[in-house]
Coordinates of N, CA and C in Angstrom, one line a residue:
M13 N -61.2 -35.8 8.6 CA -61.9 -36.5 9.7 C -63.4 -36.5 9.4
V14 N -64.0 -37.7 9.5 CA -65.4 -37.9 9.2 C -66.2 -37.6 10.5
E15 N -67.2 -36.8 10.4 CA -68.1 -36.5 11.5 C -69.1 -37.6 11.7
R16 N -69.2 -38.2 12.9 CA -70.1 -39.2 13.1 C -71.4 -38.7 13.5
R17 N -72.5 -39.3 13.0 CA -73.8 -38.8 13.3 C -74.2 -39.5 14.7
T18 N -74.9 -38.7 15.4 CA -75.4 -39.3 16.7 C -76.8 -40.0 16.5
R19 N -76.9 -41.2 16.9 CA -78.1 -41.9 16.8 C -78.9 -41.7 18.0
R20 N -80.1 -41.3 17.8 CA -81.1 -41.0 18.9 C -82.3 -41.9 18.7
S21 N -82.9 -42.2 19.8 CA -84.2 -42.9 19.7 C -85.2 -41.9 19.2
A22 N -86.3 -42.5 18.7 CA -87.4 -41.6 18.2 C -87.9 -40.7 19.3
E23 N -88.0 -41.2 20.5 CA -88.5 -40.4 21.6 C -87.5 -39.3 21.9
E24 N -86.2 -39.6 21.9 CA -85.2 -38.5 22.2 C -85.2 -37.5 21.1
S25 N -85.4 -37.9 19.8 CA -85.4 -37.0 18.7 C -86.7 -36.1 18.8
R26 N -87.8 -36.6 19.1 CA -89.0 -35.8 19.3 C -88.9 -34.8 20.4
A27 N -88.3 -35.2 21.5 CA -88.1 -34.3 22.6 C -87.2 -33.2 22.3
L28 N -86.1 -33.5 21.6 CA -85.1 -32.5 21.2 C -85.7 -31.5 20.2
I29 N -86.5 -32.0 19.3 CA -87.2 -31.2 18.3 C -88.2 -30.2 19.0
L30 N -89.0 -30.8 20.0 CA -89.9 -29.9 20.7 C -89.2 -28.9 21.5
E31 N -88.1 -29.2 22.2 CA -87.4 -28.2 23.0 C -86.8 -27.1 22.1
S32 N -86.3 -27.5 20.9 CA -85.8 -26.5 20.0 C -86.9 -25.6 19.5
A33 N -88.0 -26.2 19.2 CA -89.2 -25.4 18.7 C -89.6 -24.5 19.8
A34 N -89.6 -25.0 21.1 CA -90.0 -24.1 22.2 C -89.1 -22.9 22.3
G35 N -87.8 -23.2 22.1 CA -86.8 -22.1 22.2 C -87.1 -21.0 21.1
L36 N -87.4 -21.5 19.9 CA -87.7 -20.6 18.8 C -89.0 -19.8 19.2
L37 N -90.0 -20.5 19.8 CA -91.2 -19.8 20.1 C -91.0 -18.7 21.1
V38 N -90.1 -18.9 22.1 CA -89.8 -17.9 23.1 C -89.1 -16.7 22.4
E39 N -88.1 -17.0 21.6 CA -87.3 -16.0 21.0 C -88.0 -15.1 19.9
G40 N -88.9 -15.8 19.1 CA -89.4 -15.0 18.0 C -90.9 -15.2 17.7
G41 N -91.6 -15.9 18.6 CA -93.0 -16.1 18.4 C -93.3 -17.2 17.4
V42 N -94.6 -17.4 17.1 CA -95.1 -18.5 16.3 C -94.4 -18.5 14.9
Q43 N -94.2 -17.3 14.3 CA -93.6 -17.2 13.0 C -92.2 -17.8 13.0
A44 N -91.5 -17.7 14.1 CA -90.1 -18.2 14.1 C -90.0 -19.8 14.1
V45 N -91.1 -20.4 14.5 CA -91.1 -21.9 14.5 C -91.4 -22.4 13.1
Q46 N -90.3 -22.6 12.4 CA -90.3 -23.1 11.0 C -89.6 -24.4 11.0
V47 N -90.0 -25.4 10.2 CA -89.3 -26.7 10.1 C -87.8 -26.6 9.9
R48 N -87.5 -25.7 8.9 CA -86.0 -25.6 8.6 C -85.3 -25.0 9.8
A49 N -85.8 -24.1 10.5 CA -85.1 -23.5 11.7 C -85.0 -24.5 12.8
V50 N -86.0 -25.3 13.0 CA -85.9 -26.3 14.1 C -84.9 -27.4 13.7
A51 N -84.9 -27.8 12.4 CA -84.0 -28.8 11.9 C -82.6 -28.3 12.1
S52 N -82.3 -27.1 11.8 CA -81.0 -26.5 11.9 C -80.5 -26.5 13.4
L53 N -81.4 -26.2 14.3 CA -81.0 -26.2 15.7 C -80.7 -27.6 16.2
V54 N -81.5 -28.6 15.7 CA -81.3 -30.0 16.2 C -80.1 -30.6 15.5
G55 N -79.8 -30.1 14.3 CA -78.7 -30.7 13.5 C -79.2 -31.9 12.7
I56 N -80.4 -31.8 12.2 CA -81.0 -32.8 11.3 C -81.5 -32.1 10.0
T57 N -82.0 -32.9 9.1 CA -82.6 -32.3 7.9 C -84.1 -31.9 8.1
D58 N -84.6 -31.1 7.2 CA -86.1 -30.8 7.3 C -86.9 -32.1 7.3
A59 N -86.4 -33.1 6.5 CA -87.1 -34.3 6.3 C -87.1 -35.1 7.7
G60 N -86.1 -34.9 8.5 CA -86.0 -35.5 9.8 C -87.1 -35.0 10.7
V61 N -87.3 -33.7 10.7 CA -88.4 -33.1 11.5 C -89.7 -33.6 11.0
S62 N -89.9 -33.6 9.7 CA -91.2 -34.0 9.0 C -91.4 -35.5 9.3
H63 N -90.4 -36.3 9.4 CA -90.5 -37.7 9.7 C -91.2 -37.9 11.1
H64 N -90.9 -37.0 12.1 CA -91.4 -37.2 13.4 C -92.7 -36.5 13.6
F65 N -93.0 -35.4 12.8 CA -94.2 -34.6 13.1 C -95.1 -34.4 11.9
G66 N -94.6 -34.7 10.7 CA -95.4 -34.5 9.5 C -95.3 -33.1 9.1
T67 N -96.3 -32.3 9.1 CA -96.4 -30.9 8.7 C -96.0 -30.0 9.8
R68 N -95.8 -28.7 9.4 CA -95.5 -27.7 10.4 C -96.7 -27.5 11.4
D69 N -97.9 -27.6 10.8 CA -99.1 -27.5 11.7 C -99.1 -28.6 12.7
R70 N -98.7 -29.8 12.4 CA -98.7 -30.9 13.3 C -97.6 -30.7 14.4
L71 N -96.5 -30.1 13.9 CA -95.4 -29.7 14.9 C -95.9 -28.7 15.9
L72 N -96.6 -27.7 15.4 CA -97.2 -26.6 16.3 C -98.2 -27.2 17.2
E73 N -99.0 -28.2 16.8 CA -100.0 -28.8 17.7 C -99.2 -29.6 18.8
A74 N -98.2 -30.3 18.4 CA -97.4 -31.0 19.4 C -96.7 -30.1 20.3
L75 N -96.3 -28.9 19.8 CA -95.6 -27.9 20.7 C -96.6 -27.4 21.7
L76 N -97.8 -27.2 21.3 CA -98.9 -26.7 22.2 C -99.1 -27.7 23.3
R77 N -99.2 -29.0 22.9 CA -99.4 -30.0 23.9 C -98.2 -30.1 24.9
H78 N -97.0 -29.9 24.3 CA -95.8 -29.9 25.1 C -95.9 -28.8 26.1
G79 N -96.3 -27.6 25.7 CA -96.5 -26.5 26.6 C -97.5 -26.8 27.7
G80 N -98.6 -27.5 27.3 CA -99.6 -27.9 28.3 C -99.0 -28.8 29.3
R81 N -98.2 -29.8 28.9 CA -97.5 -30.7 29.9 C -96.6 -29.9 30.8
R82 N -95.9 -28.9 30.2 CA -95.0 -28.1 31.1 C -95.8 -27.3 32.1
L83 N -96.9 -26.7 31.6 CA -97.8 -26.0 32.5 C -98.3 -26.9 33.6
R84 N -98.7 -28.1 33.3 CA -99.2 -29.0 34.3 C -98.2 -29.3 35.3
D85 N -96.9 -29.6 34.8 CA -95.8 -29.9 35.7 C -95.5 -28.7 36.6
E86 N -95.4 -27.5 36.1 CA -95.1 -26.3 36.9 C -96.2 -26.0 37.9
L87 N -97.5 -26.2 37.5 CA -98.6 -26.0 38.4 C -98.6 -27.0 39.5
A88 N -98.2 -28.2 39.2 CA -98.1 -29.3 40.2 C -97.1 -28.9 41.3
E89 N -96.0 -28.4 40.8 CA -94.9 -27.9 41.7 C -95.4 -26.8 42.7
V90 N -96.1 -25.8 42.1 CA -96.6 -24.7 42.9 C -97.7 -25.2 43.8
L91 N -98.6 -26.0 43.3 CA -99.7 -26.5 44.2 C -99.2 -27.5 45.3
A92 N -98.1 -28.1 45.1 CA -97.6 -29.1 46.1 C -97.3 -28.4 47.4
H93 N -97.0 -27.1 47.4 CA -96.6 -26.4 48.6 C -97.8 -25.8 49.3
W94 N -99.0 -25.8 48.6 CA -100.2 -25.1 49.1 C -100.6 -25.7 50.4
L95 N -100.7 -27.0 50.5 CA -101.2 -27.6 51.7 C -100.2 -27.5 52.9
D96 N -98.9 -27.5 52.6 CA -97.9 -27.4 53.6 C -97.7 -26.0 54.1
Q97 N -98.0 -25.0 53.3 CA -97.7 -23.6 53.6 C -99.0 -22.8 53.3
A98 N -99.0 -21.6 53.7 CA -100.1 -20.7 53.2 C -100.0 -20.6 51.7
A99 N -101.1 -20.8 51.0 CA -101.1 -20.7 49.6 C -100.6 -19.4 49.1
D100 N -99.7 -19.4 48.2 CA -99.2 -18.1 47.6 C -99.9 -18.0 46.2
V101 N -101.0 -17.2 46.2 CA -101.8 -17.0 45.0 C -100.9 -16.3 43.9
G102 N -100.0 -15.4 44.4 CA -99.2 -14.7 43.5 C -98.3 -15.6 42.7
A103 N -97.8 -16.7 43.4 CA -96.9 -17.6 42.7 C -97.7 -18.4 41.6
L104 N -98.9 -18.7 41.9 CA -99.8 -19.4 41.0 C -100.0 -18.5 39.8
V105 N -100.4 -17.3 40.0 CA -100.7 -16.3 38.9 C -99.4 -16.1 38.1
E106 N -98.3 -16.0 38.7 CA -97.0 -15.8 38.0 C -96.6 -17.1 37.2
A107 N -96.9 -18.3 37.7 CA -96.6 -19.5 37.0 C -97.3 -19.6 35.7
L108 N -98.6 -19.2 35.7 CA -99.4 -19.2 34.5 C -99.0 -18.1 33.6
A109 N -98.8 -16.9 34.1 CA -98.3 -15.8 33.2 C -97.0 -16.1 32.6
G110 N -96.1 -16.7 33.3 CA -94.7 -17.0 32.8 C -94.8 -17.9 31.6
L111 N -95.6 -18.9 31.7 CA -95.6 -19.9 30.6 C -96.2 -19.2 29.3
Y112 N -97.3 -18.4 29.6 CA -97.9 -17.7 28.4 C -96.9 -16.7 27.8
R113 N -96.0 -16.1 28.6 CA -95.1 -15.1 28.1 C -94.0 -15.8 27.2
E114 N -93.9 -17.1 27.4 CA -93.0 -17.9 26.5 C -93.5 -18.2 25.1
G115 N -94.7 -17.7 24.8 CA -95.2 -17.8 23.5 C -96.3 -18.8 23.3
Y116 N -96.7 -19.5 24.4 CA -97.7 -20.5 24.3 C -99.1 -19.9 24.1
A117 N -99.4 -18.7 24.6 CA -100.6 -18.1 24.4 C -100.8 -17.7 22.9
E118 N -99.7 -17.1 22.3 CA -99.8 -16.8 20.9 C -99.9 -18.0 20.1
L119 N -99.3 -19.1 20.4 CA -99.4 -20.3 19.7 C -100.8 -20.9 19.8
A120 N -101.4 -20.9 21.0 CA -102.8 -21.4 21.1 C -103.7 -20.6 20.3
L121 N -103.6 -19.2 20.3 CA -104.5 -18.4 19.6 C -104.3 -18.6 18.1
S122 N -103.0 -18.7 17.6 CA -102.8 -18.9 16.2 C -103.4 -20.2 15.7
L123 N -103.2 -21.3 16.5 CA -103.8 -22.6 16.1 C -105.3 -22.5 16.1
H124 N -105.9 -21.8 17.1 CA -107.3 -21.7 17.1 C -107.8 -20.9 15.9
D125 N -107.1 -19.8 15.6 CA -107.5 -19.0 14.4 C -107.5 -19.9 13.1
A126 N -106.5 -20.8 13.1 CA -106.4 -21.7 11.9 C -107.4 -22.9 11.9
G127 N -108.2 -22.9 12.9 CA -109.3 -23.9 12.9 C -109.0 -25.1 13.8
W128 N -107.8 -25.2 14.5 CA -107.5 -26.4 15.3 C -108.3 -26.2 16.6
R129 N -108.8 -27.3 17.1 CA -109.5 -27.4 18.4 C -108.9 -28.5 19.2
D130 N -108.7 -28.2 20.4 CA -108.2 -29.3 21.4 C -109.4 -29.9 22.1
G131 N -109.5 -31.2 21.9 CA -110.7 -31.8 22.5 C -110.5 -32.2 24.0
S132 N -109.3 -32.0 24.5 CA -109.1 -32.3 25.9 C -109.6 -31.2 26.8
S133 N -109.7 -31.5 28.1 CA -110.2 -30.5 29.0 C -109.6 -30.9 30.4
G134 N -109.7 -30.0 31.3 CA -109.3 -30.2 32.7 C -107.9 -29.9 33.0
L135 N -107.2 -29.2 32.1 CA -105.8 -28.9 32.4 C -105.7 -28.2 33.7
L136 N -106.6 -27.3 34.0 CA -106.6 -26.5 35.3 C -107.4 -27.1 36.4
D137 N -107.9 -28.3 36.3 CA -108.6 -28.9 37.4 C -107.8 -28.9 38.7
P138 N -106.5 -29.2 38.7 CA -105.8 -29.1 40.0 C -105.8 -27.8 40.6
V139 N -105.8 -26.7 39.8 CA -105.9 -25.3 40.3 C -107.2 -25.1 40.9
V140 N -108.3 -25.5 40.2 CA -109.6 -25.3 40.7 C -109.7 -26.1 42.1
D141 N -109.3 -27.3 42.1 CA -109.4 -28.1 43.4 C -108.6 -27.4 44.5
A142 N -107.4 -27.0 44.2 CA -106.5 -26.3 45.3 C -107.2 -25.1 45.8
L143 N -107.7 -24.2 44.9 CA -108.3 -23.0 45.3 C -109.6 -23.3 46.0
H144 N -110.4 -24.2 45.5 CA -111.7 -24.5 46.2 C -111.5 -25.1 47.5
S145 N -110.4 -25.8 47.8 CA -110.2 -26.4 49.1 C -109.9 -25.3 50.1
R146 N -109.6 -24.1 49.7 CA -109.4 -23.0 50.6 C -110.6 -22.2 50.9
R147 N -111.7 -22.5 50.2 CA -113.0 -21.8 50.4 C -113.9 -22.5 51.4
S148 N -114.9 -21.8 51.8 CA -115.8 -22.5 52.8 C -116.6 -23.6 52.1
A149 N -117.1 -24.5 52.9 CA -117.8 -25.7 52.4 C -119.1 -25.3 51.6
A150 N -119.6 -24.1 52.0 CA -120.8 -23.7 51.4 C -120.6 -23.0 50.0
S151 N -119.4 -22.7 49.7 CA -119.1 -22.0 48.4 C -119.3 -22.9 47.2
S152 N -119.6 -22.3 46.1 CA -119.8 -23.1 44.9 C -118.6 -23.4 44.1
K153 N -118.4 -24.7 43.8 CA -117.2 -25.0 43.0 C -117.3 -24.5 41.6
D154 N -118.5 -24.3 41.1 CA -118.7 -23.7 39.8 C -118.2 -22.3 39.8
D155 N -118.4 -21.5 40.9 CA -117.8 -20.2 41.0 C -116.3 -20.2 40.9
T156 N -115.7 -21.2 41.6 CA -114.3 -21.3 41.6 C -113.8 -21.6 40.2
R157 N -114.5 -22.5 39.5 CA -114.1 -22.8 38.1 C -114.2 -21.6 37.2
L158 N -115.3 -20.8 37.4 CA -115.4 -19.6 36.6 C -114.3 -18.6 36.9
A159 N -113.9 -18.5 38.1 CA -112.8 -17.6 38.5 C -111.5 -18.0 37.8
V160 N -111.2 -19.3 37.9 CA -110.0 -19.9 37.3 C -110.1 -19.7 35.8
A161 N -111.2 -19.9 35.2 CA -111.4 -19.8 33.7 C -111.1 -18.3 33.3
A162 N -111.6 -17.4 34.1 CA -111.4 -16.0 33.8 C -110.0 -15.6 33.9
L163 N -109.3 -16.1 35.0 CA -107.9 -15.9 35.2 C -107.1 -16.4 34.0
H164 N -107.4 -17.7 33.6 CA -106.7 -18.3 32.5 C -106.8 -17.6 31.2
Q165 N -108.0 -17.1 30.9 CA -108.3 -16.4 29.7 C -107.6 -15.0 29.7
A166 N -107.7 -14.4 30.9 CA -107.0 -13.1 31.0 C -105.5 -13.2 30.8
L167 N -104.9 -14.1 31.4 CA -103.5 -14.3 31.4 C -103.0 -14.7 30.0
A168 N -103.8 -15.5 29.3 CA -103.5 -15.9 27.9 C -103.5 -14.7 27.0
L169 N -104.6 -13.9 27.2 CA -104.7 -12.7 26.3 C -103.7 -11.6 26.7
E170 N -103.3 -11.6 28.0 CA -102.4 -10.6 28.5 C -101.1 -10.6 27.7
S171 N -100.5 -11.8 27.5 CA -99.2 -11.9 26.8 C -99.3 -11.4 25.4
V172 N -100.5 -11.5 24.8 CA -100.6 -11.1 23.3 C -101.1 -9.7 23.2
Y173 N -102.2 -9.3 24.0 CA -102.9 -8.1 23.8 C -102.9 -7.1 25.0
G174 N -102.2 -7.5 26.0 CA -102.2 -6.8 27.3 C -102.3 -5.3 27.2
S175 N -101.2 -4.7 26.7 CA -101.1 -3.2 26.7 C -102.2 -2.6 25.9
T176 N -102.6 -3.2 24.8 CA -103.7 -2.7 23.9 C -105.0 -2.7 24.7
F177 N -105.3 -3.8 25.4 CA -106.5 -3.9 26.1 C -106.5 -2.9 27.3
R178 N -105.4 -2.7 28.0 CA -105.4 -1.7 29.1 C -105.5 -0.3 28.5
R179 N -104.9 0.0 27.4 CA -105.1 1.4 26.8 C -106.6 1.6 26.5
S180 N -107.3 0.6 26.0 CA -108.7 0.8 25.6 C -109.6 1.0 26.9
A181 N -109.1 0.7 28.0 CA -109.8 1.0 29.3 C -109.4 2.3 29.9
G182 N -108.6 3.0 29.1 CA -108.2 4.4 29.6 C -107.0 4.5 30.5
I183 N -106.2 3.4 30.6 CA -105.0 3.4 31.4 C -103.9 4.1 30.6
A184 N -103.2 5.0 31.2 CA -102.2 5.8 30.5 C -101.1 5.0 29.9
A185 N -100.4 5.5 29.0 CA -99.4 4.8 28.2 C -98.4 4.0 29.1
D186 N -97.8 4.7 30.1 CA -96.9 4.1 31.0 C -97.5 2.9 31.8
G187 N -98.7 3.1 32.3 CA -99.4 2.1 33.0 C -99.9 0.9 32.2
A188 N -100.2 1.3 30.9 CA -100.7 0.2 30.0 C -99.6 -0.8 29.7
T189 N -98.3 -0.4 29.7 CA -97.3 -1.4 29.4 C -96.8 -2.2 30.6
D190 N -97.4 -1.8 31.8 CA -97.0 -2.5 33.0 C -97.9 -3.7 33.3
A191 N -97.5 -4.9 32.9 CA -98.3 -6.1 33.2 C -98.3 -6.5 34.6
A192 N -97.3 -6.0 35.4 CA -97.2 -6.4 36.8 C -98.4 -5.9 37.6
G193 N -98.9 -4.7 37.3 CA -100.1 -4.2 37.9 C -101.3 -5.1 37.7
Q194 N -101.4 -5.6 36.5 CA -102.5 -6.5 36.1 C -102.4 -7.8 36.9
L195 N -101.2 -8.3 37.0 CA -101.0 -9.6 37.8 C -101.3 -9.4 39.3
R196 N -100.9 -8.2 39.8 CA -101.3 -7.9 41.2 C -102.8 -7.8 41.4
W197 N -103.5 -7.3 40.4 CA -104.9 -7.2 40.5 C -105.5 -8.6 40.5
W198 N -105.1 -9.4 39.6 CA -105.6 -10.8 39.5 C -105.3 -11.6 40.8
T199 N -104.1 -11.4 41.4 CA -103.8 -12.0 42.6 C -104.7 -11.6 43.7
A200 N -105.0 -10.3 43.8 CA -105.9 -9.7 44.8 C -107.3 -10.2 44.6
A201 N -107.8 -10.3 43.3 CA -109.1 -10.8 43.0 C -109.3 -12.2 43.5
I202 N -108.3 -13.1 43.2 CA -108.4 -14.5 43.6 C -108.4 -14.6 45.1
E203 N -107.5 -13.8 45.7 CA -107.4 -13.9 47.2 C -108.8 -13.5 47.8
K204 N -109.4 -12.5 47.2 CA -110.7 -12.0 47.7 C -111.8 -13.1 47.6
M205 N -111.7 -13.8 46.4 CA -112.7 -14.9 46.2 C -112.5 -16.0 47.3
L206 N -111.2 -16.2 47.6 CA -110.9 -17.3 48.6 C -111.4 -16.9 50.0
D207 N -111.5 -15.6 50.3 CA -111.9 -15.1 51.6 C -113.5 -15.0 51.6
D208 N -114.1 -15.0 50.4 CA -115.5 -14.8 50.4 C -116.2 -16.1 50.8
P209 N -117.1 -16.1 51.7 CA -117.7 -17.3 52.2 C -118.6 -18.0 51.1
G210 N -118.8 -17.4 50.0 CA -119.6 -18.1 49.0 C -120.9 -17.5 48.6

């Protein structure tokens, strides 16, 4: 019996390749995202992956943008409930942390170390706007932006260096491995900023 190949559109193929690469990223980190491994998961040749993305570095860049779109979608879902209900800062913090735990922080740091720079900006503008809408009219939007930037940076580094950084601050071994405490602290810090009149 001859196995029939499935014909996919270029868009479908790219999406399947990115989802497979994302799965590898979650399972094994950046080093696991290899062209051959992705091709094997998708059921195509290495040349098939290269046809759509060129080099491994270009695949990794596309994967990072893919993660950014996922983050934007997840944040939109979390933020959609803010105006209808009391804003759940913990859900926002967890949404950011969850995506970074899937390997996207490590990917962003690896690409940055290799010299890649993303020229886009404003990924977290909806978060800034949502949080700032909860503050008094006299409060500074720049302060809100700085708070979101600090949260973003901390959560990105948390997934890669969290326990090491906590140990360097003198937190005991058991506490250093507990990221939940750090997330609770960030949630409380953001809530305090929201309550601060500015």
